Tab-separated table of C-alpha atoms in Angstrom:
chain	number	residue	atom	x	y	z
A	671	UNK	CA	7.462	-4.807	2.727
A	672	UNK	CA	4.326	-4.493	4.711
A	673	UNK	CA	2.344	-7.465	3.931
A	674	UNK	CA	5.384	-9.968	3.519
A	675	UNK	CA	3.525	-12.608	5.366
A	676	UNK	CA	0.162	-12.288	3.050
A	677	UNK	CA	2.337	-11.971	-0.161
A	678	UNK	CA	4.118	-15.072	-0.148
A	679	UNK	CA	1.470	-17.277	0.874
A	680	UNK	CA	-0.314	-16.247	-2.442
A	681	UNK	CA	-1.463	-18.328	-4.428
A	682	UNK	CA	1.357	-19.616	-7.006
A	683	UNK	CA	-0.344	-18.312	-10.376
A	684	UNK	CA	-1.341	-14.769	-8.896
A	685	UNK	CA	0.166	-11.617	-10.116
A	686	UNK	CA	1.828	-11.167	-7.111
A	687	UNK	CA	4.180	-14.571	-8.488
A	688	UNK	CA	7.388	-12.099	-8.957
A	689	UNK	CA	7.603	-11.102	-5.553
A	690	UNK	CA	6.805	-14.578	-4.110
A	691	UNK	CA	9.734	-16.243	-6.230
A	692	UNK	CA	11.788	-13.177	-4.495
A	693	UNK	CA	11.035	-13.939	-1.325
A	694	UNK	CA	11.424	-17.508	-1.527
A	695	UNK	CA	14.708	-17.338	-3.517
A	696	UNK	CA	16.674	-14.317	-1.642
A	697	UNK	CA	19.500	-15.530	0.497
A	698	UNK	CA	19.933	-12.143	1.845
A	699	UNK	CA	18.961	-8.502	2.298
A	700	UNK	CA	20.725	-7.119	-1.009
A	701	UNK	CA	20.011	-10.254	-2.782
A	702	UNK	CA	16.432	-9.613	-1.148
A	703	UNK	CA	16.174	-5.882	-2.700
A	704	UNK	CA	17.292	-6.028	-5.817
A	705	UNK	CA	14.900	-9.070	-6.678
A	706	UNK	CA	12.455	-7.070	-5.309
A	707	UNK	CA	13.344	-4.091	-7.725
A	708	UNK	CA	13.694	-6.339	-10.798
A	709	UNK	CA	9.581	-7.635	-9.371
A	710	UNK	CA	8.384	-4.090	-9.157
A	711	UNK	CA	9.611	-3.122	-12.407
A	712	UNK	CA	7.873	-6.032	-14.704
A	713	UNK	CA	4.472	-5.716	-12.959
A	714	UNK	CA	1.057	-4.492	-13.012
A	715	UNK	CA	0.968	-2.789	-9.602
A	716	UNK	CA	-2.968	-2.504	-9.796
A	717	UNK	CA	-3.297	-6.354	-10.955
A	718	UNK	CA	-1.167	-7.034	-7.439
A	719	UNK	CA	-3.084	-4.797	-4.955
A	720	UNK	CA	-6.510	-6.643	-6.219
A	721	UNK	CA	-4.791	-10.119	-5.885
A	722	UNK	CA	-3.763	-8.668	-2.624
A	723	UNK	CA	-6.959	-7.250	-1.562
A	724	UNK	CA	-8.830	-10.705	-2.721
A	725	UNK	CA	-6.129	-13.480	-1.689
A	726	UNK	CA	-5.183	-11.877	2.024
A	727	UNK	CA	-7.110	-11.652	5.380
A	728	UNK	CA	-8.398	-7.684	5.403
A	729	UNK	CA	-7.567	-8.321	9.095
A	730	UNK	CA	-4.768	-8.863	8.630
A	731	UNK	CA	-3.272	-5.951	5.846
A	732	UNK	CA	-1.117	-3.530	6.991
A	733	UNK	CA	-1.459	-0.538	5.423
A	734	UNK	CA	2.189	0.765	4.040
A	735	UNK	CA	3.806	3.641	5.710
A	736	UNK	CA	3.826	5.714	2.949
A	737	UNK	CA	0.379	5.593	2.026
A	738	UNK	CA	-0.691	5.790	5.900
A	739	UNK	CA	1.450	9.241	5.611
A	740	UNK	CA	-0.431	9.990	2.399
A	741	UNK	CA	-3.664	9.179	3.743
A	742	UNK	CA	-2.995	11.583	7.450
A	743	UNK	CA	-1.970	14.345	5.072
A	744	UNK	CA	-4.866	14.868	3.213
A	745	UNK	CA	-6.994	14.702	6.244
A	746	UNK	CA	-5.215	17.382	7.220
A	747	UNK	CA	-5.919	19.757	4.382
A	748	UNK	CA	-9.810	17.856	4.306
A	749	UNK	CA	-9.825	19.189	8.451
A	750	UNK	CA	-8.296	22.146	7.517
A	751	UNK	CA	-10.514	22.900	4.570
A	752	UNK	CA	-13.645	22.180	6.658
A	753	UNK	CA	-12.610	24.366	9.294
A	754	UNK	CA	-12.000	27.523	6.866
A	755	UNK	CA	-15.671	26.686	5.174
A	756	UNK	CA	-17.338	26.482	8.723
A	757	UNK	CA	-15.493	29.901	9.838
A	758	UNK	CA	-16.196	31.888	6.542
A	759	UNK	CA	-20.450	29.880	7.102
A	760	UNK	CA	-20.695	31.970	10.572
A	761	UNK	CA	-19.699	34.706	9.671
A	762	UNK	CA	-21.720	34.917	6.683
A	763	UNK	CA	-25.188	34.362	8.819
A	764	UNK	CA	-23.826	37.307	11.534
């Protein structure tokens, strides 16, 4: 979990209450997971990443890997994109 710290120092009523009682109630890793699971399944994942962006220090979210992947692939196909446009501009105007 990327923001483990920032999640369970949430404020006891917030949506994000699910994955604080998990945290606070896991002994171990499987125990740890499967609460987890159970969390992600009964919640409002857009009600959490607002508590989330309102409750935690911006300086101090880390954005999840899979979304940083997410995020470098389409900037890929954006540079990509903007490279074809530029190429096919020139040799319009020769």
């Amino acid at each position: 979990m990327a923001n483990y710290n920032c999640i369970s120092e949430m404020p006891p009523d917030s949506s994000a209450k699910g994955f604080r009682v998990a945290i606070g109630q896991s002994g171990n890793a499987d125990e740890l997971c499967q609460k987890l699971f159970d969390a992600v399944q009964s919640c409002k994942k857009g009600e959490i990443a607002l508590d989330v962006l309102f409750h935690c220090d911006p300086a101090k979210l880390v954005v999840p890997s899979y979304i940083m992947k997410g995020l470098e692939g389409l900037q890929t196909q954006f540079d990509r994109k903007q490279e074809d446009l530029l190429a096919t501009s020139s040799k319009a105007k020769a």
